[in-house]
PDB file of C-alpha atoms in Angstrom:
ATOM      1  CA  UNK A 157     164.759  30.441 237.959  1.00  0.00           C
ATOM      2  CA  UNK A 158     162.645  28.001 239.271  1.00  0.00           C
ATOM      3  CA  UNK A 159     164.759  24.874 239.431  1.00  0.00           C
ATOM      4  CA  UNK A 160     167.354  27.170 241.027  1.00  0.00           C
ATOM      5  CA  UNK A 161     165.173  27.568 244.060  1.00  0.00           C
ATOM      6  CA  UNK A 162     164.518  24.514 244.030  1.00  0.00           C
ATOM      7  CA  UNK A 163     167.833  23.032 243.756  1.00  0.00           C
ATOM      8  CA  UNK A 164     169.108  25.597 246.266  1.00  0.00           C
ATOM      9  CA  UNK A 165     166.273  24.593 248.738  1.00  0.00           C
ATOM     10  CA  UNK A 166     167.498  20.970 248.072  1.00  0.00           C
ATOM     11  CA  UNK A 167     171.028  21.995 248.556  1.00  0.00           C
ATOM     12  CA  UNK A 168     170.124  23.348 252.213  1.00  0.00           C
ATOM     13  CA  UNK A 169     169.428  19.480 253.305  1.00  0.00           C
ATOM     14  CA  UNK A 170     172.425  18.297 255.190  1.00  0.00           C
ATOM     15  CA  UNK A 171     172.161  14.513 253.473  1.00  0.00           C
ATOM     16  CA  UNK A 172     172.044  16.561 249.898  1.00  0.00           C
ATOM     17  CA  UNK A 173     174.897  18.619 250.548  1.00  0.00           C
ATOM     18  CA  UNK A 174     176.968  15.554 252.116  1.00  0.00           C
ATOM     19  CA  UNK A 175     175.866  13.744 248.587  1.00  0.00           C
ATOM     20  CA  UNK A 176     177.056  16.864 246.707  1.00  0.00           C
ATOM     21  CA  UNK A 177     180.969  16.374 248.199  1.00  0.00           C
ATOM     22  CA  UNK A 178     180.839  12.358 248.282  1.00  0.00           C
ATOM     23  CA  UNK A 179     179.237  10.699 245.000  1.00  0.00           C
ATOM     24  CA  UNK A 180     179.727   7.116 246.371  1.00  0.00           C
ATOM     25  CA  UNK A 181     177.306   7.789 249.181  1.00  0.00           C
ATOM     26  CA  UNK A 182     174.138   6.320 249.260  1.00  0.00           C
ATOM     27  CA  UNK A 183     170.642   7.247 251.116  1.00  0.00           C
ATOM     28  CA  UNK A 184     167.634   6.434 250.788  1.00  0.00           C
ATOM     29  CA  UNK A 185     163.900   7.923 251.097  1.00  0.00           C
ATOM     30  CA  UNK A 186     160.738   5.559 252.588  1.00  0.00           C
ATOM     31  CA  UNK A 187     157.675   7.833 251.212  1.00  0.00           C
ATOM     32  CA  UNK A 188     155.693   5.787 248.991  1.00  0.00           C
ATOM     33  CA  UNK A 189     153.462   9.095 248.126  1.00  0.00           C
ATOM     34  CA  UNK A 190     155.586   9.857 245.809  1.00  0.00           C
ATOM     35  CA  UNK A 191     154.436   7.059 243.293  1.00  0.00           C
ATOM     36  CA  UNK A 192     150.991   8.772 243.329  1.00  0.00           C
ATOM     37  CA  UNK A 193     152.258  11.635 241.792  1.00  0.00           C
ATOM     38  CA  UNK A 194     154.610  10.756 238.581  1.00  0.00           C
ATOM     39  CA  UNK A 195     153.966  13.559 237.136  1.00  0.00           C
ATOM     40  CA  UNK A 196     155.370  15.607 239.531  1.00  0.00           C
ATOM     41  CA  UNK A 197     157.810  14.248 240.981  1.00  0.00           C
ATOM     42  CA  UNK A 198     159.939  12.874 238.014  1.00  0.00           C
ATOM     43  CA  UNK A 199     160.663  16.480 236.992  1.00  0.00           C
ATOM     44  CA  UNK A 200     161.396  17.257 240.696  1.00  0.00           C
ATOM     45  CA  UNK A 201     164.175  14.921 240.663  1.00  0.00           C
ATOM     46  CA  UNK A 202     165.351  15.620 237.220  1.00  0.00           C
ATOM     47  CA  UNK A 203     165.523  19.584 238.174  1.00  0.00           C
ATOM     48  CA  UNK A 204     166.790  19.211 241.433  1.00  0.00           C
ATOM     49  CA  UNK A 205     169.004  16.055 241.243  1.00  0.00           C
ATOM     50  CA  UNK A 206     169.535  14.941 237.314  1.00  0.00           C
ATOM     51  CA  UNK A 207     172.864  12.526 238.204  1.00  0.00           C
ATOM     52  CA  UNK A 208     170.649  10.782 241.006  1.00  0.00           C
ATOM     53  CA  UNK A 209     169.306   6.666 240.327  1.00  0.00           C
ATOM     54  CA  UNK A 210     166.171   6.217 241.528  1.00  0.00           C
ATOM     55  CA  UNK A 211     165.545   2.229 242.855  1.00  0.00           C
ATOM     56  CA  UNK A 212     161.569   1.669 244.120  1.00  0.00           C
ATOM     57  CA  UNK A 213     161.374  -1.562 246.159  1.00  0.00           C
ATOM     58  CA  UNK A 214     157.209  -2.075 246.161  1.00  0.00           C
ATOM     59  CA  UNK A 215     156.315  -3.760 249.079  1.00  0.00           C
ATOM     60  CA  UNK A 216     153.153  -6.671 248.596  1.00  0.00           C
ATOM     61  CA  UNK A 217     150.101  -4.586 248.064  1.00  0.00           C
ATOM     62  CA  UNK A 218     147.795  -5.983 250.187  1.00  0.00           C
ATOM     63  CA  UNK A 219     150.460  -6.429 253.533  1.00  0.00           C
ATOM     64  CA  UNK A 220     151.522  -2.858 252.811  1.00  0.00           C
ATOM     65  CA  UNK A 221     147.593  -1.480 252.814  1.00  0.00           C
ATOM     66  CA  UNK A 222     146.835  -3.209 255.482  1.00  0.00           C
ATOM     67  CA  UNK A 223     150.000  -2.412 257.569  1.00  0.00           C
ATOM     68  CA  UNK A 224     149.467   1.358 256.367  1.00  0.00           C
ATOM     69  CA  UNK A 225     145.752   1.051 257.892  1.00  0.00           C
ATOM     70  CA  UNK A 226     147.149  -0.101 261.377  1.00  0.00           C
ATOM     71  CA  UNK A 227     149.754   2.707 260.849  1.00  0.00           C
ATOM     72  CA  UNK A 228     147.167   5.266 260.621  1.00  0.00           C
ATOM     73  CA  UNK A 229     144.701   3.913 263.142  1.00  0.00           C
ATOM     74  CA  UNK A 230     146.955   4.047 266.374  1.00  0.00           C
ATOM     75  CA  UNK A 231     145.915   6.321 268.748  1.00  0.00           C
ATOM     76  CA  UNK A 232     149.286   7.099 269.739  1.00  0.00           C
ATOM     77  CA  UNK A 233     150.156   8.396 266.282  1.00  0.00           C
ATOM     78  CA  UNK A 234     146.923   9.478 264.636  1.00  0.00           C
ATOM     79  CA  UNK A 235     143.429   8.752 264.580  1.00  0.00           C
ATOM     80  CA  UNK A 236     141.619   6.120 266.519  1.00  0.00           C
ATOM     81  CA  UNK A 237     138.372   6.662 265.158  1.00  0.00           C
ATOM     82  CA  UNK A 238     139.228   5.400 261.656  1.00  0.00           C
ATOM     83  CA  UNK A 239     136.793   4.349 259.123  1.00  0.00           C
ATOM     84  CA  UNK A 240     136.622   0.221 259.312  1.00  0.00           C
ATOM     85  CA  UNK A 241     139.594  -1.734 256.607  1.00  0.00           C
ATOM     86  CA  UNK A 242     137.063  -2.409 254.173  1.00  0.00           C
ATOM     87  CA  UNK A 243     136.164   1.255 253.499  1.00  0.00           C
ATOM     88  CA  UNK A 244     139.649   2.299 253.589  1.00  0.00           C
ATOM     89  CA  UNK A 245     140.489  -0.276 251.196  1.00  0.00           C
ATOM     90  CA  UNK A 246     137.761   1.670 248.661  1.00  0.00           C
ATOM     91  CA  UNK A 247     139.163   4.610 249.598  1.00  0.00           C
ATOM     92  CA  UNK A 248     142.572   3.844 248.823  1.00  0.00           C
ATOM     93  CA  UNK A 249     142.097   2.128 245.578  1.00  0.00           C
ATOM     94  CA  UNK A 250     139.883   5.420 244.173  1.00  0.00           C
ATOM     95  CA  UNK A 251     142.899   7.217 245.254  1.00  0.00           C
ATOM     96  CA  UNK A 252     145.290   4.966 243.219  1.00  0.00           C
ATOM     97  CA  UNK A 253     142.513   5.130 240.339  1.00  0.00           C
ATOM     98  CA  UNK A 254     142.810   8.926 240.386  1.00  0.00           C
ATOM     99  CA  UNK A 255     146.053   9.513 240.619  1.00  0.00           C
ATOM    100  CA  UNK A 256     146.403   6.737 237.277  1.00  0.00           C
ATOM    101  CA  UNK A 257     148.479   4.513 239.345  1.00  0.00           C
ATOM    102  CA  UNK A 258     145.231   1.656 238.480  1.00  0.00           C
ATOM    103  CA  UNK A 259     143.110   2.387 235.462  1.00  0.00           C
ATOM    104  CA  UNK A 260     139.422   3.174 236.045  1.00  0.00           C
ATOM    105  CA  UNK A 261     138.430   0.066 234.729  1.00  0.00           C
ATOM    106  CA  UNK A 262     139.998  -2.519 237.276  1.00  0.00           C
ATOM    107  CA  UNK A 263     139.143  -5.486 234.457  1.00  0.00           C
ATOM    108  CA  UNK A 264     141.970  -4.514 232.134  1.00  0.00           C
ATOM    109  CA  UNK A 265     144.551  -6.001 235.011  1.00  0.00           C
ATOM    110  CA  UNK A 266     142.262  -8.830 236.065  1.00  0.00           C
ATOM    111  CA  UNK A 267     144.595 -11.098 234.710  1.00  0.00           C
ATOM    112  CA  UNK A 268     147.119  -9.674 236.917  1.00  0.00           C
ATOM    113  CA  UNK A 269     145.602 -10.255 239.828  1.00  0.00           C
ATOM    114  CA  UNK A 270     145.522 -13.166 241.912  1.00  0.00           C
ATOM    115  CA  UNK A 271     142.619 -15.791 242.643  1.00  0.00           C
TER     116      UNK A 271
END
């Protein structure tokens, strides 16, 4: 019953419902939250859209944190008063840590990372 709902609540989005009558269209969807939560949202899409491919385009980490930070800090759109880049930078990679998108121990993709 529940991937009914869900599907039906899906259905009620005009781009869904457009996609439902025209298979060859193509949208797209710029929230990068949803890589923090695999678990969830994997069997979102699988119960709510099973014939949909899913394409991620991962922007370079570091532009993308720091253009996120800006994002965030603009008094126009959020909050001014903003911890300073540094902090938010620890913030964000205990976030990625908990949600298992780095492992807890940072040294086991040191060789990843650059100099």
């Amino acid at each position: 019953v529940k991937v009914a709902e869900a599907r039906n609540a899906l259905f009620k989005n005009f781009r869904t419902a457009l996609m439902q009558k025209n298979s060859s269209l193509i949208t797209g969807e710029g929230t990068p939250e949803y890589l923090l939560y695999p678990d969830i949202c994997d069997k979102a899409i699988l119960c709510t859209i099973p014939w949909v491919k899913v394409i991620a385009i991962i922007r370079e980490p570091v532009d993308r944190l720091f253009s996120h930070y800006n994002f965030l800090k603009d008094p126009t759109k959020h909050n001014a008063s903003m911890a300073p880049f540094e902090q938010f930078v620890k913030s964000d990679i205990r976030a990625l840590k908990a949600t298992g998108v780095l492992p807890q121990d940072l040294s086991e993709i040191e060789s990843y990372m650059g100099s």
